[in-house]
Amino acid sequence: MRGGGLLVAGTTSDAGKSVVTAGICRWLVRKGLKVAPFKGQNMSLNSFVTREGAEIGRAQAMQAQAARVEPTALMNPVLLKPGSDRSSQVVLMGKPVGELSARGFFGGPGGSSPGKTLHGGRQKELFEPVMACLEELRSTYDAVICEGAGSPAEINLRRTDIVNMGIARAARLPVVVVGDIDRGGVFAQFFGTTALLSPEDQSLVAGYLVNKFRGDVTLLEPGLDMLHGLTGRRTFGVLPYAHGLGIDEEDGLRVSMRGTVRESVVAPPVGADVLRVAVCAVPLMSNFTDVDALAAEPGVVVRFVDRPEELVDADLVVVPGTRGTVKALAWLRERGLADELARRAAEGRPVLGICGGFQALGERIEDEVESKAGTVDGLGLLPVRVRFAPEKTLARPVGEALGERVEGYEIHHGVASVDGGEPFLDGCRVGAVWGTHWHGSLESDGFRRAFLREVAAAAGRRFVPAPDTSFGTLREEQLDRLGDLIEEHADTDALLRLIEEGAPAGLPFVPPGAP
């Protein structure tokens, strides 16, 4: 028995594909269907480790949670982790298989890891394993909701596409295109996206879904009617702008987003003071969602910063994970942040380093793998030496810290040798400086509260963690809100017909088509 399916494509990156996919998954599972998410190829520095030790995009792990199933490598068989503007590490079925230039991956010469599992670095060679994963999921689940990447109308990449219309054509998946109306120009985006596809691809594009609409939907309806007249395709729903979802994003925050505040619950502090957290927006920042659990605490304000003066009034500074530890170190020094971190440590003011940030706080780094920079001095705030190994550590550790049980996950090439300090989650602590390779540890409620009490004491703040904040419960509530958005603002009967029966026959061709 082969389950139904749907591809959620987008007019642009960040149009809302990830959250719409998660919302559809949650709506379907509440209807009693067994559903799985899928993204053939993902480009993201935000990743997660499954229970079998496979690395996948964190957005797919979030979508699996929305579907109430355990995430697996089948749900994201190809993950690209950028290391620069021109190259990425390629993760195939949860394991790294080489470093490739964009040209090498998308079809031209440029592979930099000869002899690796990825034969010659051609994206098209991954089509068969991607399709095998999709078919395996469809043989197991009632429905598979696939997320596209970027836009299906990226005509320069269509020939080797393994995530948008390439898989839609091969699997005969109906396609719904999501557009972000908050950016403006959504009608042109819908029309242009459709008109740049070949007749064969267009035959699978069933219609559109408007995302992030503000205002009176009746004012939008004449435009939707005109769009239907121009394309012969209907709009399946208009989703309102929803504040405070705080759902995992795919891409790292850019330094240009300095000052961005992580979305958090609107609640006053339990104690007399708030707690201010500054997160250094290092280059190639990965898994910045580690601080989401802090932002979920009443009275904790989390900001991303890139200037030393922005650390002065922070009660806690977090140096987060990064795909480029040596590059992040240079950036911290160039910006003057390294000196401010050293000053904080000397004054006993709290600093937390996570993964690459932990490595940067150490004494020395030997890197012939990631940056190939050789031996580089760290910031010297922790008695740790790091050697980068060719093999990546992928693990789901469980332990104890500050008297509380902690769960986390590890994704790193750096192997840390700790020579002093107090043990802390397989890392160490010296005074008010903590370092660990564990991502996700702050999602453990008891540990997070104990850690924040220590931070507040060291910072001299009368901050008291809320006794009942459950990050897991808050995440479930957010996912339910996504399901509600689909159920209340989309034509769910029509979407279910698409998933079960495929795209309707006779959809008209919109010229000019693919060049």
JSON list of C-alpha atoms in Angstrom, two decimals, residues 19-226:
[
{"chain": "A", "resi": 19, "resn": "VAL", "atom": "CA", "xyz": [6.07, 25.83, 9.22]},
{"chain": "A", "resi": 20, "resn": "VAL", "atom": "CA", "xyz": [3.32, 25.04, 6.69]},
{"chain": "A", "resi": 21, "resn": "THR", "atom": "CA", "xyz": [4.70, 21.50, 6.33]},
{"chain": "A", "resi": 22, "resn": "ALA", "atom": "CA", "xyz": [4.74, 21.15, 10.13]},
{"chain": "A", "resi": 23, "resn": "GLY", "atom": "CA", "xyz": [1.22, 22.53, 10.36]},
{"chain": "A", "resi": 24, "resn": "ILE", "atom": "CA", "xyz": [-0.11, 20.07, 7.79]},
{"chain": "A", "resi": 25, "resn": "CYS", "atom": "CA", "xyz": [1.65, 17.22, 9.63]},
{"chain": "A", "resi": 26, "resn": "ARG", "atom": "CA", "xyz": [0.05, 18.21, 12.94]},
{"chain": "A", "resi": 27, "resn": "TRP", "atom": "CA", "xyz": [-3.41, 18.64, 11.34]},
{"chain": "A", "resi": 28, "resn": "LEU", "atom": "CA", "xyz": [-3.20, 15.21, 9.68]},
{"chain": "A", "resi": 29, "resn": "VAL", "atom": "CA", "xyz": [-1.99, 13.37, 12.78]},
{"chain": "A", "resi": 30, "resn": "ARG", "atom": "CA", "xyz": [-4.84, 14.92, 14.77]},
{"chain": "A", "resi": 31, "resn": "LYS", "atom": "CA", "xyz": [-7.17, 13.40, 12.17]},
{"chain": "A", "resi": 32, "resn": "GLY", "atom": "CA", "xyz": [-5.75, 9.99, 13.01]},
{"chain": "A", "resi": 33, "resn": "LEU", "atom": "CA", "xyz": [-3.44, 9.56, 10.01]},
{"chain": "A", "resi": 34, "resn": "LYS", "atom": "CA", "xyz": [0.09, 8.21, 10.28]},
{"chain": "A", "resi": 35, "resn": "VAL", "atom": "CA", "xyz": [2.17, 10.94, 8.64]},
{"chain": "A", "resi": 36, "resn": "ALA", "atom": "CA", "xyz": [5.86, 11.69, 8.04]},
{"chain": "A", "resi": 37, "resn": "PRO", "atom": "CA", "xyz": [7.75, 14.78, 6.85]},
{"chain": "A", "resi": 38, "resn": "PHE", "atom": "CA", "xyz": [10.36, 14.64, 4.09]},
{"chain": "A", "resi": 39, "resn": "LYS", "atom": "CA", "xyz": [12.91, 16.99, 2.54]},
{"chain": "A", "resi": 40, "resn": "GLY", "atom": "CA", "xyz": [15.13, 15.43, -0.07]},
{"chain": "A", "resi": 41, "resn": "GLN", "atom": "CA", "xyz": [17.88, 18.02, 0.19]},
{"chain": "A", "resi": 42, "resn": "ASN", "atom": "CA", "xyz": [18.32, 20.64, 2.87]},
{"chain": "A", "resi": 43, "resn": "MET", "atom": "CA", "xyz": [20.90, 23.41, 3.25]},
{"chain": "A", "resi": 44, "resn": "SER", "atom": "CA", "xyz": [21.19, 24.42, 6.87]},
{"chain": "A", "resi": 45, "resn": "LEU", "atom": "CA", "xyz": [23.57, 24.90, 9.77]},
{"chain": "A", "resi": 46, "resn": "ASN", "atom": "CA", "xyz": [20.74, 24.05, 12.15]},
{"chain": "A", "resi": 47, "resn": "SER", "atom": "CA", "xyz": [20.85, 20.28, 12.53]},
{"chain": "A", "resi": 48, "resn": "PHE", "atom": "CA", "xyz": [19.81, 17.51, 14.89]},
{"chain": "A", "resi": 49, "resn": "VAL", "atom": "CA", "xyz": [20.94, 13.99, 15.77]},
{"chain": "A", "resi": 50, "resn": "THR", "atom": "CA", "xyz": [18.41, 11.17, 15.54]},
{"chain": "A", "resi": 51, "resn": "ARG", "atom": "CA", "xyz": [18.34, 8.26, 17.98]},
{"chain": "A", "resi": 52, "resn": "GLU", "atom": "CA", "xyz": [20.24, 6.08, 15.49]},
{"chain": "A", "resi": 53, "resn": "GLY", "atom": "CA", "xyz": [23.02, 8.69, 15.35]},
{"chain": "A", "resi": 54, "resn": "ALA", "atom": "CA", "xyz": [22.14, 10.34, 12.02]},
{"chain": "A", "resi": 55, "resn": "GLU", "atom": "CA", "xyz": [22.44, 14.08, 11.39]},
{"chain": "A", "resi": 56, "resn": "ILE", "atom": "CA", "xyz": [19.41, 15.72, 9.74]},
{"chain": "A", "resi": 57, "resn": "GLY", "atom": "CA", "xyz": [18.03, 19.23, 9.39]},
{"chain": "A", "resi": 58, "resn": "ARG", "atom": "CA", "xyz": [16.51, 20.51, 12.61]},
{"chain": "A", "resi": 59, "resn": "ALA", "atom": "CA", "xyz": [13.42, 21.66, 10.70]},
{"chain": "A", "resi": 60, "resn": "GLN", "atom": "CA", "xyz": [12.71, 18.05, 9.75]},
{"chain": "A", "resi": 61, "resn": "ALA", "atom": "CA", "xyz": [13.14, 16.97, 13.37]},
{"chain": "A", "resi": 62, "resn": "MET", "atom": "CA", "xyz": [10.61, 19.65, 14.33]},
{"chain": "A", "resi": 63, "resn": "GLN", "atom": "CA", "xyz": [8.23, 18.44, 11.59]},
{"chain": "A", "resi": 64, "resn": "ALA", "atom": "CA", "xyz": [8.58, 14.88, 12.85]},
{"chain": "A", "resi": 65, "resn": "GLN", "atom": "CA", "xyz": [7.61, 16.10, 16.30]},
{"chain": "A", "resi": 66, "resn": "ALA", "atom": "CA", "xyz": [4.60, 17.81, 14.70]},
{"chain": "A", "resi": 67, "resn": "ALA", "atom": "CA", "xyz": [3.71, 14.44, 13.16]},
{"chain": "A", "resi": 68, "resn": "ARG", "atom": "CA", "xyz": [4.33, 12.71, 16.52]},
{"chain": "A", "resi": 69, "resn": "VAL", "atom": "CA", "xyz": [6.89, 10.31, 15.05]},
{"chain": "A", "resi": 70, "resn": "GLU", "atom": "CA", "xyz": [10.56, 9.70, 15.76]},
{"chain": "A", "resi": 71, "resn": "PRO", "atom": "CA", "xyz": [12.80, 11.56, 13.27]},
{"chain": "A", "resi": 72, "resn": "THR", "atom": "CA", "xyz": [15.02, 9.41, 11.06]},
{"chain": "A", "resi": 73, "resn": "ALA", "atom": "CA", "xyz": [17.58, 9.91, 8.30]},
{"chain": "A", "resi": 74, "resn": "LEU", "atom": "CA", "xyz": [14.92, 8.89, 5.75]},
{"chain": "A", "resi": 75, "resn": "MET", "atom": "CA", "xyz": [13.20, 12.23, 6.35]},
{"chain": "A", "resi": 76, "resn": "ASN", "atom": "CA", "xyz": [16.23, 14.27, 5.20]},
{"chain": "A", "resi": 77, "resn": "PRO", "atom": "CA", "xyz": [18.62, 12.09, 3.19]},
{"chain": "A", "resi": 78, "resn": "VAL", "atom": "CA", "xyz": [20.82, 14.97, 1.94]},
{"chain": "A", "resi": 79, "resn": "LEU", "atom": "CA", "xyz": [21.95, 17.81, 4.20]},
{"chain": "A", "resi": 80, "resn": "LEU", "atom": "CA", "xyz": [24.35, 20.54, 3.04]},
{"chain": "A", "resi": 81, "resn": "LYS", "atom": "CA", "xyz": [26.20, 22.41, 5.80]},
{"chain": "A", "resi": 82, "resn": "PRO", "atom": "CA", "xyz": [27.84, 25.57, 4.42]},
{"chain": "A", "resi": 83, "resn": "GLY", "atom": "CA", "xyz": [31.44, 26.17, 5.42]},
{"chain": "A", "resi": 84, "resn": "SER", "atom": "CA", "xyz": [31.83, 29.29, 3.27]},
{"chain": "A", "resi": 85, "resn": "ASP", "atom": "CA", "xyz": [29.97, 31.14, 0.54]},
{"chain": "A", "resi": 86, "resn": "ARG", "atom": "CA", "xyz": [31.21, 28.57, -1.98]},
{"chain": "A", "resi": 87, "resn": "SER", "atom": "CA", "xyz": [31.46, 25.18, -0.28]},
{"chain": "A", "resi": 88, "resn": "SER", "atom": "CA", "xyz": [29.46, 22.87, 1.97]},
{"chain": "A", "resi": 89, "resn": "GLN", "atom": "CA", "xyz": [29.89, 19.64, 3.83]},
{"chain": "A", "resi": 90, "resn": "VAL", "atom": "CA", "xyz": [27.61, 17.01, 2.30]},
{"chain": "A", "resi": 91, "resn": "VAL", "atom": "CA", "xyz": [25.79, 14.77, 4.79]},
{"chain": "A", "resi": 92, "resn": "LEU", "atom": "CA", "xyz": [24.24, 11.70, 3.15]},
{"chain": "A", "resi": 93, "resn": "MET", "atom": "CA", "xyz": [21.83, 9.52, 5.15]},
{"chain": "A", "resi": 94, "resn": "GLY", "atom": "CA", "xyz": [22.99, 11.23, 8.31]},
{"chain": "A", "resi": 95, "resn": "LYS", "atom": "CA", "xyz": [26.76, 10.85, 7.80]},
{"chain": "A", "resi": 96, "resn": "PRO", "atom": "CA", "xyz": [29.29, 13.31, 6.28]},
{"chain": "A", "resi": 97, "resn": "VAL", "atom": "CA", "xyz": [30.70, 12.09, 2.97]},
{"chain": "A", "resi": 98, "resn": "GLY", "atom": "CA", "xyz": [32.77, 15.00, 1.73]},
{"chain": "A", "resi": 99, "resn": "GLU", "atom": "CA", "xyz": [33.25, 18.74, 1.27]},
{"chain": "A", "resi": 100, "resn": "LEU", "atom": "CA", "xyz": [32.17, 20.15, -2.08]},
{"chain": "A", "resi": 101, "resn": "SER", "atom": "CA", "xyz": [32.06, 23.47, -3.87]},
{"chain": "A", "resi": 102, "resn": "ALA", "atom": "CA", "xyz": [28.68, 24.68, -5.10]},
{"chain": "A", "resi": 103, "resn": "ARG", "atom": "CA", "xyz": [29.81, 24.00, -8.68]},
{"chain": "A", "resi": 104, "resn": "GLY", "atom": "CA", "xyz": [30.92, 20.52, -7.72]},
{"chain": "A", "resi": 105, "resn": "PHE", "atom": "CA", "xyz": [27.60, 19.73, -6.08]},
{"chain": "A", "resi": 106, "resn": "PHE", "atom": "CA", "xyz": [25.25, 21.23, -8.63]},
{"chain": "A", "resi": 107, "resn": "GLY", "atom": "CA", "xyz": [26.92, 19.81, -11.70]},
{"chain": "A", "resi": 108, "resn": "GLY", "atom": "CA", "xyz": [30.33, 21.21, -12.59]},
{"chain": "A", "resi": 109, "resn": "PRO", "atom": "CA", "xyz": [33.86, 20.37, -11.48]},
{"chain": "A", "resi": 110, "resn": "GLY", "atom": "CA", "xyz": [34.92, 21.31, -7.99]},
{"chain": "A", "resi": 111, "resn": "GLY", "atom": "CA", "xyz": [34.83, 18.36, -5.59]},
{"chain": "A", "resi": 112, "resn": "SER", "atom": "CA", "xyz": [37.53, 18.71, -2.95]},
{"chain": "A", "resi": 113, "resn": "SER", "atom": "CA", "xyz": [37.37, 15.26, -1.38]},
{"chain": "A", "resi": 114, "resn": "PRO", "atom": "CA", "xyz": [38.40, 12.66, -3.98]},
{"chain": "A", "resi": 115, "resn": "GLY", "atom": "CA", "xyz": [37.73, 9.08, -3.03]},
{"chain": "A", "resi": 116, "resn": "LYS", "atom": "CA", "xyz": [34.82, 9.93, -0.77]},
{"chain": "A", "resi": 117, "resn": "THR", "atom": "CA", "xyz": [31.53, 8.08, -0.90]},
{"chain": "A", "resi": 118, "resn": "LEU", "atom": "CA", "xyz": [29.95, 10.86, -2.95]},
{"chain": "A", "resi": 119, "resn": "HIS", "atom": "CA", "xyz": [31.01, 9.82, -6.46]},
{"chain": "A", "resi": 120, "resn": "GLY", "atom": "CA", "xyz": [32.36, 12.95, -8.15]},
{"chain": "A", "resi": 121, "resn": "GLY", "atom": "CA", "xyz": [30.08, 15.24, -6.16]},
{"chain": "A", "resi": 122, "resn": "ARG", "atom": "CA", "xyz": [27.18, 15.42, -8.59]},
{"chain": "A", "resi": 123, "resn": "GLN", "atom": "CA", "xyz": [23.78, 16.31, -7.18]},
{"chain": "A", "resi": 124, "resn": "LYS", "atom": "CA", "xyz": [22.03, 14.19, -9.80]},
{"chain": "A", "resi": 125, "resn": "GLU", "atom": "CA", "xyz": [23.77, 11.08, -8.46]},
{"chain": "A", "resi": 126, "resn": "LEU", "atom": "CA", "xyz": [21.80, 11.51, -5.25]},
{"chain": "A", "resi": 127, "resn": "PHE", "atom": "CA", "xyz": [18.44, 11.35, -7.01]},
{"chain": "A", "resi": 128, "resn": "GLU", "atom": "CA", "xyz": [18.04, 7.58, -6.66]},
{"chain": "A", "resi": 129, "resn": "PRO", "atom": "CA", "xyz": [18.84, 7.39, -2.92]},
{"chain": "A", "resi": 130, "resn": "VAL", "atom": "CA", "xyz": [16.56, 10.37, -2.27]},
{"chain": "A", "resi": 131, "resn": "MET", "atom": "CA", "xyz": [13.70, 8.74, -4.15]},
{"chain": "A", "resi": 132, "resn": "ALA", "atom": "CA", "xyz": [14.33, 5.43, -2.36]},
{"chain": "A", "resi": 133, "resn": "CYS", "atom": "CA", "xyz": [13.91, 7.20, 0.99]},
{"chain": "A", "resi": 134, "resn": "LEU", "atom": "CA", "xyz": [10.68, 8.85, -0.16]},
{"chain": "A", "resi": 135, "resn": "GLU", "atom": "CA", "xyz": [9.26, 5.57, -1.42]},
{"chain": "A", "resi": 136, "resn": "GLU", "atom": "CA", "xyz": [10.19, 3.79, 1.80]},
{"chain": "A", "resi": 137, "resn": "LEU", "atom": "CA", "xyz": [8.33, 6.42, 3.80]},
{"chain": "A", "resi": 138, "resn": "ARG", "atom": "CA", "xyz": [5.31, 6.21, 1.50]},
{"chain": "A", "resi": 139, "resn": "SER", "atom": "CA", "xyz": [5.20, 2.45, 1.97]},
{"chain": "A", "resi": 140, "resn": "THR", "atom": "CA", "xyz": [5.07, 2.91, 5.75]},
{"chain": "A", "resi": 141, "resn": "TYR", "atom": "CA", "xyz": [2.93, 6.01, 6.30]},
{"chain": "A", "resi": 142, "resn": "ASP", "atom": "CA", "xyz": [-0.57, 7.08, 5.27]},
{"chain": "A", "resi": 143, "resn": "ALA", "atom": "CA", "xyz": [0.83, 10.37, 3.99]},
{"chain": "A", "resi": 144, "resn": "VAL", "atom": "CA", "xyz": [4.23, 11.96, 3.43]},
{"chain": "A", "resi": 145, "resn": "ILE", "atom": "CA", "xyz": [4.35, 15.76, 3.42]},
{"chain": "A", "resi": 146, "resn": "CYS", "atom": "CA", "xyz": [7.41, 16.90, 1.49]},
{"chain": "A", "resi": 147, "resn": "GLU", "atom": "CA", "xyz": [9.05, 20.29, 1.83]},
{"chain": "A", "resi": 148, "resn": "GLY", "atom": "CA", "xyz": [10.74, 21.89, -1.16]},
{"chain": "A", "resi": 149, "resn": "ALA", "atom": "CA", "xyz": [13.77, 24.18, -1.05]},
{"chain": "A", "resi": 150, "resn": "GLY", "atom": "CA", "xyz": [14.11, 27.74, -2.26]},
{"chain": "A", "resi": 151, "resn": "SER", "atom": "CA", "xyz": [11.84, 28.02, -5.30]},
{"chain": "A", "resi": 152, "resn": "PRO", "atom": "CA", "xyz": [10.79, 25.34, -7.81]},
{"chain": "A", "resi": 153, "resn": "ALA", "atom": "CA", "xyz": [11.37, 27.94, -10.55]},
{"chain": "A", "resi": 154, "resn": "GLU", "atom": "CA", "xyz": [15.15, 28.06, -10.11]},
{"chain": "A", "resi": 155, "resn": "ILE", "atom": "CA", "xyz": [15.58, 27.26, -13.78]},
{"chain": "A", "resi": 156, "resn": "ASN", "atom": "CA", "xyz": [19.38, 27.10, -13.55]},
{"chain": "A", "resi": 157, "resn": "LEU", "atom": "CA", "xyz": [19.11, 24.10, -11.18]},
{"chain": "A", "resi": 158, "resn": "ARG", "atom": "CA", "xyz": [16.11, 22.26, -12.61]},
{"chain": "A", "resi": 159, "resn": "ARG", "atom": "CA", "xyz": [18.15, 19.71, -14.57]},
{"chain": "A", "resi": 160, "resn": "THR", "atom": "CA", "xyz": [19.58, 18.13, -11.43]},
{"chain": "A", "resi": 161, "resn": "ASP", "atom": "CA", "xyz": [16.79, 18.98, -8.98]},
{"chain": "A", "resi": 162, "resn": "ILE", "atom": "CA", "xyz": [16.24, 16.44, -6.18]},
{"chain": "A", "resi": 163, "resn": "VAL", "atom": "CA", "xyz": [14.05, 18.47, -3.83]},
{"chain": "A", "resi": 164, "resn": "ASN", "atom": "CA", "xyz": [11.38, 20.38, -5.80]},
{"chain": "A", "resi": 165, "resn": "MET", "atom": "CA", "xyz": [9.80, 19.46, -9.14]},
{"chain": "A", "resi": 166, "resn": "GLY", "atom": "CA", "xyz": [12.33, 16.69, -9.71]},
{"chain": "A", "resi": 167, "resn": "ILE", "atom": "CA", "xyz": [10.85, 14.54, -6.97]},
{"chain": "A", "resi": 168, "resn": "ALA", "atom": "CA", "xyz": [7.32, 15.80, -7.65]},
{"chain": "A", "resi": 169, "resn": "ARG", "atom": "CA", "xyz": [7.57, 14.54, -11.24]},
{"chain": "A", "resi": 170, "resn": "ALA", "atom": "CA", "xyz": [9.16, 11.23, -10.27]},
{"chain": "A", "resi": 171, "resn": "ALA", "atom": "CA", "xyz": [6.67, 10.49, -7.48]},
{"chain": "A", "resi": 172, "resn": "ARG", "atom": "CA", "xyz": [3.65, 12.17, -9.14]},
{"chain": "A", "resi": 173, "resn": "LEU", "atom": "CA", "xyz": [3.18, 14.44, -6.13]},
{"chain": "A", "resi": 174, "resn": "PRO", "atom": "CA", "xyz": [0.70, 17.31, -6.22]},
{"chain": "A", "resi": 175, "resn": "VAL", "atom": "CA", "xyz": [2.32, 20.65, -5.41]},
{"chain": "A", "resi": 176, "resn": "VAL", "atom": "CA", "xyz": [1.04, 23.58, -3.36]},
{"chain": "A", "resi": 177, "resn": "VAL", "atom": "CA", "xyz": [3.12, 26.77, -3.64]},
{"chain": "A", "resi": 178, "resn": "VAL", "atom": "CA", "xyz": [3.44, 28.96, -0.52]},
{"chain": "A", "resi": 179, "resn": "GLY", "atom": "CA", "xyz": [4.01, 32.70, -0.80]},
{"chain": "A", "resi": 180, "resn": "ASP", "atom": "CA", "xyz": [4.86, 35.21, 1.94]},
{"chain": "A", "resi": 181, "resn": "ILE", "atom": "CA", "xyz": [2.50, 38.14, 1.38]},
{"chain": "A", "resi": 182, "resn": "ASP", "atom": "CA", "xyz": [4.19, 40.12, 4.16]},
{"chain": "A", "resi": 183, "resn": "ARG", "atom": "CA", "xyz": [7.10, 40.70, 1.76]},
{"chain": "A", "resi": 184, "resn": "GLY", "atom": "CA", "xyz": [4.84, 42.09, -0.97]},
{"chain": "A", "resi": 185, "resn": "GLY", "atom": "CA", "xyz": [4.44, 40.99, -4.58]},
{"chain": "A", "resi": 186, "resn": "VAL", "atom": "CA", "xyz": [2.86, 37.64, -3.78]},
{"chain": "A", "resi": 187, "resn": "PHE", "atom": "CA", "xyz": [0.59, 37.58, -6.88]},
{"chain": "A", "resi": 188, "resn": "ALA", "atom": "CA", "xyz": [3.54, 38.16, -9.19]},
{"chain": "A", "resi": 189, "resn": "GLN", "atom": "CA", "xyz": [5.47, 35.47, -7.31]},
{"chain": "A", "resi": 190, "resn": "PHE", "atom": "CA", "xyz": [2.68, 32.90, -7.73]},
{"chain": "A", "resi": 191, "resn": "PHE", "atom": "CA", "xyz": [2.18, 33.71, -11.41]},
{"chain": "A", "resi": 192, "resn": "GLY", "atom": "CA", "xyz": [5.88, 33.90, -12.24]},
{"chain": "A", "resi": 193, "resn": "THR", "atom": "CA", "xyz": [6.72, 30.70, -10.39]},
{"chain": "A", "resi": 194, "resn": "THR", "atom": "CA", "xyz": [4.08, 28.80, -12.35]},
{"chain": "A", "resi": 195, "resn": "ALA", "atom": "CA", "xyz": [4.91, 30.41, -15.71]},
{"chain": "A", "resi": 196, "resn": "LEU", "atom": "CA", "xyz": [8.61, 29.48, -15.47]},
{"chain": "A", "resi": 197, "resn": "LEU", "atom": "CA", "xyz": [7.88, 25.75, -15.17]},
{"chain": "A", "resi": 198, "resn": "SER", "atom": "CA", "xyz": [7.67, 23.26, -18.03]},
{"chain": "A", "resi": 199, "resn": "PRO", "atom": "CA", "xyz": [4.22, 21.98, -19.04]},
{"chain": "A", "resi": 200, "resn": "GLU", "atom": "CA", "xyz": [4.98, 18.66, -17.31]},
{"chain": "A", "resi": 201, "resn": "ASP", "atom": "CA", "xyz": [5.93, 20.42, -14.06]},
{"chain": "A", "resi": 202, "resn": "GLN", "atom": "CA", "xyz": [2.99, 22.81, -14.26]},
{"chain": "A", "resi": 203, "resn": "SER", "atom": "CA", "xyz": [0.58, 19.88, -14.50]},
{"chain": "A", "resi": 204, "resn": "LEU", "atom": "CA", "xyz": [1.43, 19.03, -10.87]},
{"chain": "A", "resi": 205, "resn": "VAL", "atom": "CA", "xyz": [1.08, 22.55, -9.44]},
{"chain": "A", "resi": 206, "resn": "ALA", "atom": "CA", "xyz": [-2.43, 22.38, -7.99]},
{"chain": "A", "resi": 207, "resn": "GLY", "atom": "CA", "xyz": [-2.55, 25.85, -6.46]},
{"chain": "A", "resi": 208, "resn": "TYR", "atom": "CA", "xyz": [-1.32, 28.29, -3.86]},
{"chain": "A", "resi": 209, "resn": "LEU", "atom": "CA", "xyz": [-1.28, 29.06, -0.16]},
{"chain": "A", "resi": 210, "resn": "VAL", "atom": "CA", "xyz": [-0.88, 32.65, 1.09]},
{"chain": "A", "resi": 211, "resn": "ASN", "atom": "CA", "xyz": [1.20, 32.99, 4.25]},
{"chain": "A", "resi": 212, "resn": "LYS", "atom": "CA", "xyz": [1.53, 35.82, 6.82]},
{"chain": "A", "resi": 213, "resn": "PHE", "atom": "CA", "xyz": [-1.52, 37.88, 5.80]},
{"chain": "A", "resi": 214, "resn": "ARG", "atom": "CA", "xyz": [-2.45, 40.88, 7.94]},
{"chain": "A", "resi": 215, "resn": "GLY", "atom": "CA", "xyz": [-5.84, 42.55, 7.73]},
{"chain": "A", "resi": 216, "resn": "ASP", "atom": "CA", "xyz": [-9.24, 41.88, 6.18]},
{"chain": "A", "resi": 217, "resn": "VAL", "atom": "CA", "xyz": [-9.09, 38.82, 3.92]},
{"chain": "A", "resi": 218, "resn": "THR", "atom": "CA", "xyz": [-12.06, 40.05, 1.88]},
{"chain": "A", "resi": 219, "resn": "LEU", "atom": "CA", "xyz": [-9.78, 42.77, 0.47]},
{"chain": "A", "resi": 220, "resn": "LEU", "atom": "CA", "xyz": [-7.51, 40.03, -0.88]},
{"chain": "A", "resi": 221, "resn": "GLU", "atom": "CA", "xyz": [-10.21, 37.92, -2.50]},
{"chain": "A", "resi": 222, "resn": "PRO", "atom": "CA", "xyz": [-10.52, 39.91, -5.79]},
{"chain": "A", "resi": 223, "resn": "GLY", "atom": "CA", "xyz": [-6.80, 39.35, -6.38]},
{"chain": "A", "resi": 224, "resn": "LEU", "atom": "CA", "xyz": [-7.14, 35.64, -5.67]},
{"chain": "A", "resi": 225, "resn": "ASP", "atom": "CA", "xyz": [-10.02, 35.46, -8.16]},
{"chain": "A", "resi": 226, "resn": "MET", "atom": "CA", "xyz": [-7.90, 37.21, -10.81]}
]
